[in-house]
PDB file of C-alpha atoms and ligand atoms in Angstrom:
ATOM      1  CA  UNK A   1       0.000   0.000   0.000  1.00 33.00           C
ATOM      2  CA  UNK A   2       1.361   3.370  -0.969  1.00 38.00           C
ATOM      3  CA  UNK A   3       0.486   6.470   1.007  1.00 41.00           C
ATOM      4  CA  UNK A   4       0.667  10.083  -0.065  1.00 42.00           C
ATOM      5  CA  UNK A   5       1.274  13.024   2.246  1.00 43.00           C
ATOM      6  CA  UNK A   6      -1.579  15.500   2.408  1.00 38.00           C
ATOM      7  CA  UNK A   7      -0.766  19.193   2.486  1.00 39.00           C
ATOM      8  CA  UNK A   8      -1.240  19.357   6.253  1.00 39.00           C
ATOM      9  CA  UNK A   9       1.240  16.549   6.763  1.00 39.00           C
ATOM     10  CA  UNK A  10      -1.214  13.730   7.445  1.00 39.00           C
ATOM     11  CA  UNK A  11      -0.813  10.454   5.561  1.00 43.00           C
ATOM     12  CA  UNK A  12      -3.731   9.277   3.442  1.00 40.00           C
ATOM     13  CA  UNK A  13      -4.479   6.551   0.936  1.00 45.00           C
ATOM     14  CA  UNK A  14      -4.560   7.626  -2.713  1.00 46.00           C
ATOM     15  CA  UNK A  15      -7.793   7.267  -4.659  1.00 50.00           C
ATOM     16  CA  UNK A  16      -6.376   4.418  -6.765  1.00 60.00           C
ATOM     17  CA  UNK A  17      -4.201   2.312  -4.454  1.00 58.00           C
ATOM     18  CA  UNK A  18      -3.407  -0.178  -7.252  1.00 74.00           C
ATOM     19  CA  UNK A  19      -1.718   2.485  -9.379  1.00 87.00           C
ATOM     20  CA  UNK A  20       1.898   3.580  -9.307  1.00 94.00           C
ATOM     21  CA  UNK A  21       3.341   6.979  -8.483  1.00 95.00           C
ATOM     22  CA  UNK A  22       5.858   8.885 -10.587  1.00 97.00           C
ATOM     23  CA  UNK A  23       8.592  10.385  -8.424  1.00 97.00           C
ATOM     24  CA  UNK A  24      10.866  13.227  -9.519  1.00 98.00           C
ATOM     25  CA  UNK A  25      13.930  14.500  -7.651  1.00 96.00           C
ATOM     26  CA  UNK A  26      15.331  17.862  -8.748  1.00 96.00           C
ATOM     27  CA  UNK A  27      18.721  18.803  -7.355  1.00 91.00           C
ATOM     28  CA  UNK A  28      21.570  21.115  -8.194  1.00 88.00           C
ATOM     29  CA  UNK A  29      23.770  18.242  -9.383  1.00 88.00           C
ATOM     30  CA  UNK A  30      21.351  15.620 -10.698  1.00 94.00           C
ATOM     31  CA  UNK A  31      17.793  15.026 -11.846  1.00 97.00           C
ATOM     32  CA  UNK A  32      16.194  11.656 -11.094  1.00 97.00           C
ATOM     33  CA  UNK A  33      12.825  10.115 -11.888  1.00 97.00           C
ATOM     34  CA  UNK A  34      11.278   6.777 -11.007  1.00 97.00           C
ATOM     35  CA  UNK A  35       7.990   4.913 -11.104  1.00 96.00           C
ATOM     36  CA  UNK A  36       7.169   3.460  -7.677  1.00 93.00           C
ATOM     37  CA  UNK A  37       4.765   0.564  -7.108  1.00 91.00           C
ATOM     38  CA  UNK A  38       2.036   0.567  -4.428  1.00 84.00           C
ATOM     39  CA  UNK A  39       4.445  -1.457  -2.250  1.00 83.00           C
ATOM     40  CA  UNK A  40       7.225   1.073  -2.566  1.00 85.00           C
ATOM     41  CA  UNK A  41       9.166  -0.910  -5.154  1.00 90.00           C
ATOM     42  CA  UNK A  42      11.124   1.077  -7.750  1.00 92.00           C
ATOM     43  CA  UNK A  43       9.873  -0.195 -11.137  1.00 93.00           C
ATOM     44  CA  UNK A  44      11.848   2.067 -13.437  1.00 94.00           C
ATOM     45  CA  UNK A  45      14.454   4.692 -12.673  1.00 96.00           C
ATOM     46  CA  UNK A  46      16.841   7.049 -14.397  1.00 97.00           C
ATOM     47  CA  UNK A  47      19.130   9.832 -13.285  1.00 97.00           C
ATOM     48  CA  UNK A  48      20.979  12.401 -15.329  1.00 97.00           C
ATOM     49  CA  UNK A  49      23.201  15.360 -14.472  1.00 96.00           C
ATOM     50  CA  UNK A  50      21.254  18.601 -13.993  1.00 96.00           C
ATOM     51  CA  UNK A  51      21.861  20.392 -17.288  1.00 94.00           C
ATOM     52  CA  UNK A  52      24.071  23.435 -16.824  1.00 89.00           C
ATOM     53  CA  UNK A  53      23.703  26.695 -18.745  1.00 88.00           C
ATOM     54  CA  UNK A  54      19.973  26.193 -19.289  1.00 92.00           C
ATOM     55  CA  UNK A  55      17.312  28.826 -18.917  1.00 96.00           C
ATOM     56  CA  UNK A  56      14.207  28.175 -16.811  1.00 97.00           C
ATOM     57  CA  UNK A  57      12.222  26.647 -19.672  1.00 98.00           C
ATOM     58  CA  UNK A  58      15.120  24.507 -20.869  1.00 97.00           C
ATOM     59  CA  UNK A  59      15.543  22.979 -17.418  1.00 98.00           C
ATOM     60  CA  UNK A  60      11.801  22.394 -17.071  1.00 98.00           C
ATOM     61  CA  UNK A  61      11.761  20.629 -20.463  1.00 97.00           C
ATOM     62  CA  UNK A  62      14.624  18.395 -19.273  1.00 97.00           C
ATOM     63  CA  UNK A  63      12.682  17.452 -16.118  1.00 98.00           C
ATOM     64  CA  UNK A  64       9.505  16.636 -18.070  1.00 98.00           C
ATOM     65  CA  UNK A  65      11.445  14.693 -20.707  1.00 97.00           C
ATOM     66  CA  UNK A  66      13.174  12.550 -18.073  1.00 98.00           C
ATOM     67  CA  UNK A  67       9.911  11.870 -16.218  1.00 98.00           C
ATOM     68  CA  UNK A  68       8.070  10.941 -19.416  1.00 97.00           C
ATOM     69  CA  UNK A  69      10.888   8.603 -20.470  1.00 96.00           C
ATOM     70  CA  UNK A  70      10.760   6.787 -17.125  1.00 96.00           C
ATOM     71  CA  UNK A  71       6.957   6.584 -17.175  1.00 95.00           C
ATOM     72  CA  UNK A  72       6.946   5.162 -20.713  1.00 94.00           C
ATOM     73  CA  UNK A  73       9.071   2.202 -19.565  1.00 93.00           C
ATOM     74  CA  UNK A  74       6.503   1.078 -16.983  1.00 90.00           C
ATOM     75  CA  UNK A  75       3.191  -0.693 -17.633  1.00 86.00           C
ATOM     76  CA  UNK A  76       1.353   0.276 -14.435  1.00 88.00           C
ATOM     77  CA  UNK A  77      -0.891   3.328 -14.692  1.00 91.00           C
ATOM     78  CA  UNK A  78       0.477   6.355 -12.851  1.00 95.00           C
ATOM     79  CA  UNK A  79      -2.015   7.984 -10.463  1.00 95.00           C
ATOM     80  CA  UNK A  80      -0.007  10.836  -8.982  1.00 96.00           C
ATOM     81  CA  UNK A  81       3.253  12.735  -9.052  1.00 97.00           C
ATOM     82  CA  UNK A  82       5.573  13.070  -6.050  1.00 96.00           C
ATOM     83  CA  UNK A  83       8.234  15.749  -6.453  1.00 97.00           C
ATOM     84  CA  UNK A  84      11.186  16.702  -4.284  1.00 96.00           C
ATOM     85  CA  UNK A  85      13.031  19.895  -5.172  1.00 96.00           C
ATOM     86  CA  UNK A  86      15.812  21.868  -3.540  1.00 90.00           C
ATOM     87  CA  UNK A  87      14.650  24.866  -1.532  1.00 88.00           C
ATOM     88  CA  UNK A  88      13.730  27.468  -0.737  1.00 89.00           C
ATOM     89  CA  UNK A  89      10.175  27.290  -2.011  1.00 92.00           C
ATOM     90  CA  UNK A  90       6.804  28.779  -1.216  1.00 93.00           C
ATOM     91  CA  UNK A  91       4.992  25.891   0.451  1.00 92.00           C
ATOM     92  CA  UNK A  92       2.546  24.356  -0.345  1.00 91.00           C
ATOM     93  CA  UNK A  93       2.145  26.376  -3.555  1.00 94.00           C
ATOM     94  CA  UNK A  94       5.346  24.881  -4.966  1.00 95.00           C
ATOM     95  CA  UNK A  95       6.860  28.104  -6.301  1.00 96.00           C
ATOM     96  CA  UNK A  96      10.568  27.267  -6.183  1.00 96.00           C
ATOM     97  CA  UNK A  97      13.818  29.266  -6.046  1.00 95.00           C
ATOM     98  CA  UNK A  98      16.420  26.525  -5.429  1.00 93.00           C
ATOM     99  CA  UNK A  99      19.699  27.894  -4.087  1.00 87.00           C
ATOM    100  CA  UNK A 100      21.689  25.560  -6.322  1.00 87.00           C
ATOM    101  CA  UNK A 101      19.591  26.054  -9.497  1.00 94.00           C
ATOM    102  CA  UNK A 102      20.097  29.679 -10.421  1.00 93.00           C
ATOM    103  CA  UNK A 103      17.819  29.736 -13.492  1.00 96.00           C
ATOM    104  CA  UNK A 104      14.713  29.016 -11.383  1.00 97.00           C
ATOM    105  CA  UNK A 105      13.670  32.012  -9.304  1.00 97.00           C
ATOM    106  CA  UNK A 106      10.036  31.975  -8.173  1.00 97.00           C
ATOM    107  CA  UNK A 107       9.416  29.303 -10.793  1.00 98.00           C
ATOM    108  CA  UNK A 108       5.830  27.932 -10.535  1.00 98.00           C
ATOM    109  CA  UNK A 109       6.955  24.293 -10.635  1.00 98.00           C
ATOM    110  CA  UNK A 110       3.830  22.752  -9.145  1.00 97.00           C
ATOM    111  CA  UNK A 111       1.522  24.588 -11.557  1.00 97.00           C
ATOM    112  CA  UNK A 112       3.694  23.804 -14.579  1.00 98.00           C
ATOM    113  CA  UNK A 113       3.916  20.091 -13.723  1.00 97.00           C
ATOM    114  CA  UNK A 114       0.144  19.968 -13.174  1.00 96.00           C
ATOM    115  CA  UNK A 115      -0.336  21.438 -16.654  1.00 96.00           C
ATOM    116  CA  UNK A 116       2.121  18.968 -18.199  1.00 97.00           C
ATOM    117  CA  UNK A 117       0.965  15.756 -16.509  1.00 96.00           C
ATOM    118  CA  UNK A 118      -2.642  16.387 -15.444  1.00 96.00           C
ATOM    119  CA  UNK A 119      -2.098  14.385 -12.238  1.00 95.00           C
ATOM    120  CA  UNK A 120      -2.427  15.161  -8.510  1.00 95.00           C
ATOM    121  CA  UNK A 121       0.932  16.425  -7.240  1.00 96.00           C
ATOM    122  CA  UNK A 122       2.670  16.316  -3.869  1.00 94.00           C
ATOM    123  CA  UNK A 123       5.634  18.707  -4.104  1.00 96.00           C
ATOM    124  CA  UNK A 124       7.946  19.409  -1.209  1.00 96.00           C
ATOM    125  CA  UNK A 125      11.490  20.211  -0.198  1.00 94.00           C
ATOM    126  CA  UNK A 126      13.725  17.334  -1.357  1.00 93.00           C
ATOM    127  CA  UNK A 127      15.095  16.584   2.118  1.00 94.00           C
ATOM    128  CA  UNK A 128      11.595  16.462   3.631  1.00 95.00           C
ATOM    129  CA  UNK A 129      10.491  14.124   0.829  1.00 95.00           C
ATOM    130  CA  UNK A 130      13.533  11.945   1.543  1.00 94.00           C
ATOM    131  CA  UNK A 131      12.701  11.817   5.268  1.00 95.00           C
ATOM    132  CA  UNK A 132       9.101  10.793   4.546  1.00 94.00           C
ATOM    133  CA  UNK A 133      10.282   8.115   2.107  1.00 91.00           C
ATOM    134  CA  UNK A 134      12.638   6.636   4.705  1.00 93.00           C
ATOM    135  CA  UNK A 135       9.869   6.713   7.327  1.00 94.00           C
ATOM    136  CA  UNK A 136       7.438   4.837   5.066  1.00 90.00           C
ATOM    137  CA  UNK A 137       9.699   2.418   3.197  1.00 89.00           C
ATOM    138  CA  UNK A 138      13.266   2.668   4.483  1.00 91.00           C
ATOM    139  CA  UNK A 139      15.427   2.982   7.580  1.00 93.00           C
ATOM    140  CA  UNK A 140      12.700   4.619   9.660  1.00 93.00           C
ATOM    141  CA  UNK A 141       9.951   2.083   9.048  1.00 92.00           C
ATOM    142  CA  UNK A 142       8.178   1.281  12.310  1.00 90.00           C
ATOM    143  CA  UNK A 143       9.834   4.071  14.298  1.00 93.00           C
ATOM    144  CA  UNK A 144       7.844   6.809  16.031  1.00 94.00           C
ATOM    145  CA  UNK A 145      10.176   9.669  15.200  1.00 94.00           C
ATOM    146  CA  UNK A 146      12.716  10.158  12.454  1.00 94.00           C
ATOM    147  CA  UNK A 147      15.184  12.865  11.417  1.00 94.00           C
ATOM    148  CA  UNK A 148      16.274  12.435   7.798  1.00 94.00           C
ATOM    149  CA  UNK A 149      19.412  14.266   6.644  1.00 92.00           C
ATOM    150  CA  UNK A 150      20.600  14.756   3.085  1.00 89.00           C
ATOM    151  CA  UNK A 151      24.192  15.709   2.332  1.00 90.00           C
ATOM    152  CA  UNK A 152      24.581  16.503  -1.362  1.00 85.00           C
ATOM    153  CA  UNK A 153      25.032  19.813  -3.199  1.00 83.00           C
ATOM    154  CA  UNK A 154      23.581  21.309  -0.016  1.00 86.00           C
ATOM    155  CA  UNK A 155      22.621  19.962   3.403  1.00 92.00           C
ATOM    156  CA  UNK A 156      18.945  19.415   4.193  1.00 92.00           C
ATOM    157  CA  UNK A 157      16.729  17.631   6.649  1.00 94.00           C
ATOM    158  CA  UNK A 158      13.187  16.596   7.461  1.00 95.00           C
ATOM    159  CA  UNK A 159      11.360  15.319  10.538  1.00 96.00           C
ATOM    160  CA  UNK A 160       8.607  12.678  10.681  1.00 96.00           C
ATOM    161  CA  UNK A 161       6.721  12.308  13.973  1.00 95.00           C
ATOM    162  CA  UNK A 162       3.986   9.716  14.550  1.00 93.00           C
ATOM    163  CA  UNK A 163       3.658   9.141  10.803  1.00 89.00           C
ATOM    164  CA  UNK A 164       3.341  12.836   9.996  1.00 93.00           C
ATOM    165  CA  UNK A 165       5.868  14.900   8.095  1.00 95.00           C
ATOM    166  CA  UNK A 166       6.425  18.144   9.987  1.00 96.00           C
ATOM    167  CA  UNK A 167       6.122  21.307   7.903  1.00 95.00           C
ATOM    168  CA  UNK A 168       6.431  24.225  10.321  1.00 92.00           C
ATOM    169  CA  UNK A 169       5.124  27.730   9.732  1.00 90.00           C
ATOM    170  CA  UNK A 170       6.932  28.219   6.403  1.00 88.00           C
ATOM    171  CA  UNK A 171       7.309  24.611   5.248  1.00 89.00           C
ATOM    172  CA  UNK A 172      10.943  24.435   6.403  1.00 87.00           C
ATOM    173  CA  UNK A 173      10.685  22.270   9.546  1.00 91.00           C
ATOM    174  CA  UNK A 174      13.809  20.143   9.996  1.00 91.00           C
ATOM    175  CA  UNK A 175      15.821  22.107   7.442  1.00 87.00           C
ATOM    176  CA  UNK A 176      19.088  22.222   9.354  1.00 91.00           C
ATOM    177  CA  UNK A 177      21.363  23.132   6.440  1.00 92.00           C
ATOM    178  CA  UNK A 178      21.332  26.844   7.175  1.00 92.00           C
ATOM    179  CA  UNK A 179      21.785  26.599  10.912  1.00 93.00           C
ATOM    180  CA  UNK A 180      24.799  28.819  11.656  1.00 96.00           C
ATOM    181  CA  UNK A 181      27.714  26.870  13.158  1.00 93.00           C
ATOM    182  CA  UNK A 182      30.144  29.805  13.284  1.00 94.00           C
ATOM    183  CA  UNK A 183      29.367  33.440  12.479  1.00 94.00           C
ATOM    184  CA  UNK A 184      32.930  33.878  11.216  1.00 94.00           C
ATOM    185  CA  UNK A 185      32.713  30.786   9.009  1.00 92.00           C
ATOM    186  CA  UNK A 186      32.872  30.496   5.217  1.00 91.00           C
ATOM    187  CA  UNK A 187      30.258  32.170   3.027  1.00 92.00           C
ATOM    188  CA  UNK A 188      27.226  29.969   2.292  1.00 93.00           C
ATOM    189  CA  UNK A 189      25.370  30.042  -1.067  1.00 88.00           C
ATOM    190  CA  UNK A 190      22.377  31.480   0.883  1.00 89.00           C
ATOM    191  CA  UNK A 191      24.408  34.629   1.604  1.00 92.00           C
ATOM    192  CA  UNK A 192      24.973  34.036   5.330  1.00 95.00           C
ATOM    193  CA  UNK A 193      28.264  32.989   6.919  1.00 96.00           C
ATOM    194  CA  UNK A 194      29.088  29.738   8.656  1.00 95.00           C
ATOM    195  CA  UNK A 195      25.971  27.664   7.845  1.00 96.00           C
ATOM    196  CA  UNK A 196      26.249  23.887   8.167  1.00 95.00           C
ATOM    197  CA  UNK A 197      25.899  23.780   4.349  1.00 94.00           C
ATOM    198  CA  UNK A 198      29.023  25.930   3.928  1.00 94.00           C
ATOM    199  CA  UNK A 199      31.032  23.337   5.891  1.00 94.00           C
ATOM    200  CA  UNK A 200      29.503  19.947   5.217  1.00 94.00           C
ATOM    201  CA  UNK A 201      27.747  19.913   1.835  1.00 93.00           C
ATOM    202  CA  UNK A 202      29.483  18.251  -1.099  1.00 91.00           C
ATOM    203  CA  UNK A 203      30.497  21.637  -2.472  1.00 89.00           C
ATOM    204  CA  UNK A 204      31.503  22.888   1.001  1.00 92.00           C
ATOM    205  CA  UNK A 205      33.755  19.862   1.580  1.00 93.00           C
ATOM    206  CA  UNK A 206      35.450  20.368  -1.805  1.00 93.00           C
ATOM    207  CA  UNK A 207      36.037  24.064  -1.029  1.00 90.00           C
ATOM    208  CA  UNK A 208      37.564  23.240   2.350  1.00 90.00           C
ATOM    209  CA  UNK A 209      39.763  20.512   0.855  1.00 94.00           C
ATOM    210  CA  UNK A 210      40.993  22.952  -1.812  1.00 93.00           C
ATOM    211  CA  UNK A 211      41.746  25.578   0.832  1.00 90.00           C
ATOM    212  CA  UNK A 212      43.643  23.027   2.947  1.00 93.00           C
ATOM    213  CA  UNK A 213      45.716  21.980  -0.083  1.00 95.00           C
ATOM    214  CA  UNK A 214      46.367  25.587  -1.088  1.00 90.00           C
ATOM    215  CA  UNK A 215      44.636  25.235  -4.489  1.00 78.00           C
TER     216      UNK A 215
HETATM  217 ZN1   ZN B 301      23.249  29.084   4.403  1.00 57.50          ZN
END
């Protein structure tokens, strides 16, 4: 049985529990799409590097093309779309301005995907989506509380309590990546200094290694 998060964070059964869900992950380094069975099994999957030097429409076309390609390789009907995207975003409207995707600023991703696919959409911060996925089908299955952390181009997090994904007042609950570790620390892509992301993200680690090696 596959469950979808409602906007208020509760977990509910989809209208067609026998149908699959198309998942899309949009990050600063890679795009991924997969068709997921009602039991949480990945039926088809593909990931590609996030195209660089694209404008907003070019990147959107790449996302739709990848998702359509993955859907076409699967026989099960797809009932809904689940999308994780780097933040920040206006939640739950799904207007995104990902720190690590400079061509999307206030891009109406949820609306555009709804127009392209004509399916119900759950769109959230990628780290929150990851935390919910682990709570339902992964490392957190059966546990009462879970903190999921993503360390990739940035650092993100999400919290699931009693089967509910926490959203917080602005949709950013659990997002620890921009917690300031040291006010005198390195500059973070968000503009602040010394965020956890500036130290421990993939890009932050590379920058620190370069500095240590004098390159
Ligand atoms: Zn930051």
